[in-house]
Amino acid sequence: MTSTAPVTVTVTGAAGQIAYSLLFRLAAGEVYGADTPIRLRLLEIPSAVGAAEGVAMELDDCAFPTLASIDITDEPNAGFEGANAAFLVGAKPRGKGMERADLLTANGAIFRDQGKAINDHAAQDVRVLVVGNPANTNAYIAHRHAPDVPAGRFTALMRLDHNRALSQLATRLGAPVGELDGAVVWGNHSATQFPDVSYLTRRGEPVTAGIGETWLTDTFIPKVAKRGAEIIAVRGSSSAASAAGASIDHMRDWVQGTPGDSWTTVALPSGGQYGTVEGVVTGLPCRSRGDEWEVVEGLEISDFQRARIDASVAELVEERDAVQGLGLV
Ligand code: NAD
Ligand code: LMR
């Protein structure tokens, strides 16, 4: 039995790999809870609408008590009509040997058009999560085409990098993931990202032993930063269920709030915090109390951190300049 007002959630790329995991968890109530009915809007390209219809049939067959309705369309304005949340997943994934930025030309225009449609058709409280790569700069493009939507409502997925960092740290320290807090991944969802353990705690106490500088710089940072490429090499296609899981985590924490004092990593248009360049969509430590993401302020930054953050933000500036050159913003 559900009781609160229904929410409308748009998922693009609904016939793709990530959506095949994401949609079922969303429809089961993992973001909004068991009391909130979900009206799904699935947006696909015309050639994939048939496959999206098949996914909708399977969603129906799950008989989720929280799933109120499903609409399928290939028209962005209809797809974002009244959306309270939008998962922008639909885009081409990279193949072996490609960097995510190589997808800018192929995918950038999708986010220009969807940004406009969100601006004109989504609900006033819309929360946008861009998953399609290169996620940070695609979110930047969409945000720039939605002048009526507050900048902080456009976010990009770096929760996957955050979760990857936690998992590597848990293994290294022999600790359950749930005991660790205070990780953050600065910069771009790319090989330049900086997974940072400077504020790491275990059960609330700073972690002072067990990590080691060599492991940190030679193993941990490159392992997390290049995990997407490793998955492609081993699995043969890009991460899907883990990306869906991180997308659920991101939107659930945004809607329901991050637990206690803990924070997570969110990529959002920078307000210039921690010396990052205003406007580019960068990973920052964030908390939510159930409404807006708030950037955690006042953390000390060492020279080592400064250099790593600056390098990744410089790449975001290059991508921003590239999309300007392509006429996408
Ligand atoms: P996929 O190829 O399996 O599915 C993509 C779907 O998007 C397809 O069904 C396609 O028809 C659809 N699509 C293409 N253009 C569209 C448009 N204009 N409107 C609506 N739908 C459209 O790919 P996937 O594995 O689901 O990955 C999707 C994207 O997510 C890729 O760009 C991938 O690189 C990215 N990704 C990001 C992260 C992250 O952490 N940010 C993690 C994993 C994957
Ligand atoms: C990931 O990090 O797994 C995704 O962004 C897919 C990719 O291209 O790496």
Coordinates of C-alpha atoms and ligand atoms in Angstrom, one line a residue:
M1 CA 0.0 0.0 0.0
T2 CA 1.6 3.3 -1.1
S3 CA 0.6 6.7 0.5
T4 CA 2.7 9.7 -0.6
A5 CA 2.3 11.8 -3.8
P6 CA 3.6 10.1 -6.9
V7 CA 6.9 11.2 -8.5
T8 CA 7.7 11.3 -12.2
V9 CA 11.1 9.9 -13.1
T10 CA 12.6 10.0 -16.6
V11 CA 15.2 7.4 -17.6
T12 CA 16.9 7.9 -20.9
G13 CA 18.6 5.0 -22.7
A14 CA 15.9 2.8 -21.3
A15 CA 16.7 -0.2 -23.5
G16 CA 20.4 -0.1 -22.7
Q17 CA 22.6 -2.1 -20.3
I18 CA 22.6 0.3 -17.3
A19 CA 18.9 0.9 -17.5
Y20 CA 18.3 -2.9 -17.4
S21 CA 19.5 -2.9 -13.8
L22 CA 18.6 0.7 -12.8
L23 CA 14.9 0.6 -13.8
F24 CA 14.1 -2.4 -11.7
R25 CA 15.7 -1.0 -8.6
L26 CA 14.0 2.3 -9.1
A27 CA 10.6 0.8 -9.7
A28 CA 11.1 -1.3 -6.6
G29 CA 11.3 1.8 -4.4
E30 CA 15.0 2.0 -3.7
V31 CA 15.2 5.8 -4.3
Y32 CA 11.9 7.1 -3.0
G33 CA 11.0 4.4 -0.5
A34 CA 8.1 2.0 -0.3
D35 CA 5.4 4.6 0.2
T36 CA 6.0 6.6 -3.0
P37 CA 4.4 5.6 -6.3
I38 CA 6.7 6.1 -9.3
R39 CA 5.5 7.2 -12.7
L40 CA 8.3 6.1 -15.2
R41 CA 9.0 7.9 -18.4
L42 CA 11.3 6.0 -20.7
L43 CA 13.1 7.9 -23.4
E44 CA 14.8 6.1 -26.2
I45 CA 15.9 6.7 -29.9
P46 CA 13.2 5.5 -32.4
S47 CA 15.1 2.2 -33.3
A48 CA 15.2 1.2 -29.6
V49 CA 11.6 2.0 -28.6
G50 CA 10.6 -1.6 -29.3
A51 CA 13.3 -3.0 -27.0
A52 CA 12.2 -0.4 -24.3
E53 CA 8.7 -1.8 -24.7
G54 CA 10.1 -5.2 -23.9
V55 CA 11.8 -3.8 -20.7
A56 CA 8.5 -2.2 -19.7
M57 CA 6.7 -5.6 -20.1
E58 CA 9.3 -7.1 -17.7
L59 CA 8.8 -4.2 -15.3
D60 CA 5.0 -4.9 -15.4
D61 CA 5.7 -8.6 -14.7
C62 CA 7.5 -7.8 -11.5
A63 CA 4.3 -6.4 -10.0
F64 CA 6.1 -3.8 -8.0
P65 CA 3.7 -2.1 -5.6
T66 CA 5.5 1.2 -6.1
L67 CA 5.3 1.3 -9.9
A68 CA 2.3 3.4 -10.9
S69 CA 2.7 3.8 -14.7
I70 CA 5.2 3.5 -17.6
D71 CA 5.3 5.8 -20.7
I72 CA 7.7 5.2 -23.5
T73 CA 8.7 7.9 -26.1
D74 CA 11.4 8.9 -28.5
E75 CA 10.5 12.6 -28.1
P76 CA 12.5 14.5 -25.5
N77 CA 9.9 17.1 -24.7
A78 CA 7.3 14.4 -23.9
G79 CA 10.0 12.3 -22.1
F80 CA 10.8 15.0 -19.6
E81 CA 7.2 16.3 -19.1
G82 CA 6.7 16.9 -15.4
A83 CA 9.9 15.0 -14.4
N84 CA 10.9 15.3 -10.7
A85 CA 14.0 13.3 -11.4
A86 CA 15.9 12.5 -14.6
F87 CA 18.6 9.8 -15.1
L88 CA 20.4 10.8 -18.3
V89 CA 21.9 7.4 -19.2
G90 CA 21.3 7.2 -22.9
A91 CA 24.5 7.7 -24.8
K92 CA 27.2 5.7 -26.5
P93 CA 29.7 3.8 -24.3
R94 CA 33.4 3.8 -25.1
G95 CA 35.1 0.7 -26.4
K96 CA 38.5 -0.8 -25.7
G97 CA 41.4 1.7 -26.1
M98 CA 39.1 4.8 -26.0
E99 CA 39.1 7.6 -23.4
R100 CA 35.7 8.8 -22.2
A101 CA 36.5 12.3 -23.7
D102 CA 36.6 10.6 -27.1
L103 CA 32.8 10.4 -26.8
L104 CA 32.2 14.1 -26.6
T105 CA 31.5 14.6 -30.3
A106 CA 29.2 11.6 -30.5
N107 CA 27.3 12.3 -27.3
G108 CA 27.5 16.0 -26.6
A109 CA 24.5 17.0 -28.8
I110 CA 22.2 14.5 -26.9
F111 CA 22.8 16.5 -23.8
R112 CA 22.3 19.9 -25.5
D113 CA 18.8 18.8 -26.7
Q114 CA 17.9 17.1 -23.4
G115 CA 19.0 20.2 -21.4
K116 CA 16.6 22.3 -23.4
A117 CA 13.8 19.8 -23.0
I118 CA 14.4 19.6 -19.2
N119 CA 14.4 23.4 -19.0
D120 CA 11.0 23.7 -20.8
H121 CA 9.2 20.6 -19.6
A122 CA 10.5 19.1 -16.3
A123 CA 8.9 19.9 -12.9
Q124 CA 10.3 22.9 -11.0
D125 CA 12.1 20.6 -8.5
V126 CA 13.8 18.4 -11.1
R127 CA 17.0 16.6 -10.0
V128 CA 19.2 15.6 -12.9
L129 CA 21.9 12.9 -12.8
V130 CA 24.0 12.5 -15.9
V131 CA 25.5 9.1 -16.4
G132 CA 26.3 9.1 -20.1
N133 CA 29.9 9.8 -20.8
P134 CA 31.9 12.0 -20.6
A135 CA 29.5 12.5 -17.7
N136 CA 30.9 15.7 -16.2
T137 CA 31.0 17.7 -19.4
N138 CA 27.7 16.3 -20.7
A139 CA 26.2 17.6 -17.4
Y140 CA 27.9 21.0 -18.1
I141 CA 26.3 21.0 -21.6
A142 CA 22.8 20.1 -20.3
H143 CA 23.0 22.7 -17.5
R144 CA 24.1 25.5 -19.9
H145 CA 21.0 24.8 -22.0
A146 CA 18.6 24.9 -19.0
P147 CA 18.9 28.5 -17.7
D148 CA 15.7 28.3 -15.7
V149 CA 16.9 25.3 -13.6
P150 CA 19.2 26.1 -10.7
A151 CA 22.8 24.9 -11.5
G152 CA 23.0 22.6 -8.5
R153 CA 20.2 20.5 -9.9
F154 CA 22.5 19.3 -12.7
T155 CA 24.8 16.6 -11.4
A156 CA 27.1 13.9 -12.9
L157 CA 27.8 10.5 -11.6
M158 CA 31.0 10.1 -9.6
R159 CA 29.4 7.9 -7.0
L160 CA 30.8 5.0 -8.9
D161 CA 34.3 6.2 -8.5
H162 CA 33.6 6.9 -4.8
N163 CA 32.2 3.4 -4.3
R164 CA 35.2 1.9 -6.1
A165 CA 37.5 3.8 -3.8
L166 CA 35.7 2.5 -0.7
S167 CA 35.8 -1.0 -1.9
Q168 CA 39.6 -0.9 -2.6
L169 CA 40.2 0.7 0.8
A170 CA 38.0 -1.8 2.6
T171 CA 40.0 -4.7 1.1
R172 CA 43.3 -3.0 1.9
L173 CA 42.4 -2.3 5.5
G174 CA 40.5 -5.5 6.1
A175 CA 37.5 -3.4 7.2
P176 CA 33.8 -3.7 6.2
V177 CA 32.9 -0.9 3.7
G178 CA 30.2 0.3 6.1
E179 CA 32.9 1.3 8.7
L180 CA 34.6 3.7 6.4
D181 CA 33.8 7.3 5.7
G182 CA 35.4 10.5 4.5
A183 CA 36.6 9.4 1.1
V184 CA 36.2 11.9 -1.8
V185 CA 37.0 11.8 -5.5
W186 CA 37.9 15.2 -6.9
G187 CA 37.8 16.3 -10.5
N188 CA 36.7 14.5 -13.6
H189 CA 35.2 11.0 -14.1
S190 CA 38.3 10.1 -16.1
A191 CA 41.8 8.8 -15.7
T192 CA 42.9 12.2 -14.1
Q193 CA 40.4 11.9 -11.2
F194 CA 41.8 12.1 -7.7
P195 CA 40.5 9.5 -5.3
D196 CA 41.5 11.1 -1.9
V197 CA 41.9 9.4 1.5
S198 CA 43.1 12.4 3.4
Y199 CA 40.0 12.5 5.6
L200 CA 39.3 8.8 5.8
T201 CA 37.8 7.5 9.0
R202 CA 37.0 4.0 10.3
R203 CA 34.2 3.9 12.8
G204 CA 34.7 7.7 13.2
E205 CA 38.4 7.6 14.0
P206 CA 41.0 8.9 11.5
V207 CA 42.8 6.1 9.6
T208 CA 46.5 6.6 10.3
A209 CA 47.9 3.2 9.5
G210 CA 47.6 0.5 6.9
I211 CA 47.5 2.5 3.7
G212 CA 51.0 3.7 3.0
E213 CA 52.2 6.3 0.5
T214 CA 53.5 3.9 -2.1
W215 CA 50.3 1.9 -2.2
L216 CA 48.3 5.1 -2.4
T217 CA 50.1 6.6 -5.3
D218 CA 51.2 3.5 -7.2
T219 CA 48.2 1.3 -6.7
F220 CA 45.1 2.8 -5.2
I221 CA 44.8 6.1 -7.2
P222 CA 45.5 4.5 -10.7
K223 CA 43.4 1.4 -9.8
V224 CA 40.3 3.5 -9.0
A225 CA 40.9 6.0 -11.8
K226 CA 41.3 3.3 -14.5
R227 CA 38.7 0.9 -13.1
G228 CA 36.2 1.6 -15.9
A229 CA 38.8 0.6 -18.6
E230 CA 39.7 -2.5 -16.5
I231 CA 36.0 -3.6 -16.5
I232 CA 35.8 -3.0 -20.3
A233 CA 38.9 -5.1 -20.8
V234 CA 37.8 -8.0 -18.6
R235 CA 34.0 -8.0 -19.2
G236 CA 34.1 -6.9 -22.8
S237 CA 31.7 -4.1 -22.3
S238 CA 31.4 -1.1 -19.9
S239 CA 30.2 -1.4 -16.3
A240 CA 26.5 -1.6 -16.1
A241 CA 25.1 -3.0 -12.8
S242 CA 27.7 -1.1 -10.7
A243 CA 26.9 2.1 -12.6
A244 CA 23.2 1.5 -12.0
G245 CA 23.9 0.8 -8.3
A246 CA 25.9 4.0 -7.9
S247 CA 23.1 6.0 -9.7
I248 CA 20.6 4.6 -7.2
D249 CA 22.9 5.5 -4.3
H250 CA 23.4 9.1 -5.7
M251 CA 19.7 9.8 -6.2
R252 CA 18.6 8.1 -2.9
D253 CA 21.0 10.1 -0.9
W254 CA 20.0 13.3 -2.6
V255 CA 16.3 12.7 -2.0
Q256 CA 16.5 11.0 1.4
G257 CA 19.7 12.8 2.7
T258 CA 23.2 11.5 3.5
P259 CA 23.4 9.6 6.8
G260 CA 24.6 11.7 9.9
D261 CA 27.7 13.8 9.2
S262 CA 29.0 11.6 6.4
W263 CA 29.5 12.9 3.0
T264 CA 29.7 11.4 -0.5
T265 CA 31.2 12.4 -3.9
V266 CA 28.9 14.4 -6.2
A267 CA 30.0 16.1 -9.5
L268 CA 28.1 19.4 -9.8
P269 CA 28.8 22.8 -11.3
S270 CA 31.5 24.3 -9.1
G271 CA 31.0 27.4 -7.1
G272 CA 34.8 27.8 -7.0
Q273 CA 35.2 25.7 -3.8
Y274 CA 38.6 24.4 -3.0
G275 CA 40.2 26.4 -5.8
T276 CA 38.2 24.6 -8.6
V277 CA 37.2 26.5 -11.6
E278 CA 33.7 28.0 -11.3
G279 CA 31.1 26.4 -13.6
V280 CA 32.9 23.2 -14.6
V281 CA 31.2 20.1 -13.3
T282 CA 33.7 18.6 -10.8
G283 CA 33.6 15.9 -8.1
L284 CA 33.4 17.5 -4.6
P285 CA 32.5 16.2 -1.1
C286 CA 28.8 16.8 -0.6
R287 CA 26.0 16.2 1.9
S288 CA 22.3 16.3 1.4
R289 CA 19.6 16.9 4.0
G290 CA 17.0 15.9 1.4
D291 CA 16.8 19.0 -0.7
E292 CA 19.9 20.5 -2.3
W293 CA 23.5 19.1 -2.4
E294 CA 25.7 21.1 -0.1
V295 CA 29.4 21.2 -0.7
V296 CA 31.3 20.3 2.5
E297 CA 33.5 23.4 3.3
G298 CA 36.6 24.0 5.3
L299 CA 38.7 20.8 4.6
E300 CA 42.4 21.4 4.6
I301 CA 44.2 20.9 1.3
S302 CA 47.9 19.9 1.1
D303 CA 50.3 20.6 -1.8
F304 CA 49.9 17.0 -2.9
Q305 CA 46.1 17.3 -3.0
R306 CA 46.3 20.7 -4.7
A307 CA 48.4 19.4 -7.6
R308 CA 46.1 16.4 -8.2
I309 CA 42.9 18.5 -8.0
D310 CA 44.3 21.1 -10.3
A311 CA 45.4 18.6 -12.9
S312 CA 41.9 17.0 -13.1
V313 CA 40.1 20.4 -13.1
A314 CA 42.4 21.5 -15.9
E315 CA 41.1 18.6 -18.0
L316 CA 37.6 19.7 -17.3
V317 CA 38.5 23.2 -18.5
E318 CA 39.9 21.7 -21.7
E319 CA 36.7 19.7 -22.2
R320 CA 34.6 22.8 -21.6
D321 CA 36.7 24.7 -24.2
A322 CA 36.3 21.8 -26.6
V323 CA 32.5 21.8 -26.4
Q324 CA 32.5 25.6 -26.9
G325 CA 34.6 25.0 -30.0
L326 CA 32.1 22.4 -31.2
G327 CA 29.3 24.9 -30.8
L328 CA 27.6 22.7 -28.2
V329 CA 27.2 25.5 -25.6
Ligands
NAD1 P1 24.1 1.0 -23.9 O1 24.7 1.1 -25.3 O2 23.9 -0.4 -23.4 O3 22.8 1.8 -23.8 C1 22.7 3.1 -24.2 C2 21.2 3.3 -24.7 O4 21.1 4.7 -24.9 C3 20.8 2.6 -26.0 O5 19.7 1.8 -25.7 C4 20.6 3.7 -26.9 O6 19.6 3.4 -27.9 C5 20.2 4.8 -26.0 N1 20.3 6.2 -26.5 C6 21.3 6.7 -27.4 N2 21.0 8.0 -27.7 C7 19.9 8.3 -27.0 C8 19.1 9.5 -26.9 N3 19.5 10.6 -27.6 N4 18.0 9.5 -26.1 C9 17.7 8.4 -25.4 N5 18.4 7.2 -25.5 C10 19.5 7.2 -26.3 O7 25.1 1.8 -22.9 P2 25.2 1.7 -21.3 O8 26.1 0.6 -21.0 O9 23.8 1.6 -20.8 O10 25.9 3.0 -21.0 C11 25.3 4.3 -21.2 C12 26.2 5.4 -21.0 O11 26.7 5.4 -19.6 C13 27.5 5.3 -21.8 O12 27.9 6.6 -22.3 C14 28.6 4.9 -20.8 O13 29.9 5.2 -21.1 C15 28.1 5.6 -19.6 N6 28.6 5.1 -18.3 C16 28.9 6.1 -17.3 C17 29.3 5.7 -16.1 C18 29.6 6.7 -15.0 O14 30.1 6.3 -13.9 N7 29.4 8.0 -15.2 C19 29.4 4.3 -15.8 C20 29.1 3.4 -16.7 C21 28.7 3.8 -18.0
LMR2 C1 33.0 3.4 -15.9 O1 33.7 4.1 -15.2 O2 32.9 2.2 -15.7 C2 32.2 4.0 -17.1 O3 32.5 5.4 -17.1 C3 32.5 3.3 -18.4 C4 33.8 3.7 -18.9 O4 33.9 4.1 -20.1 O5 34.8 3.6 -18.2

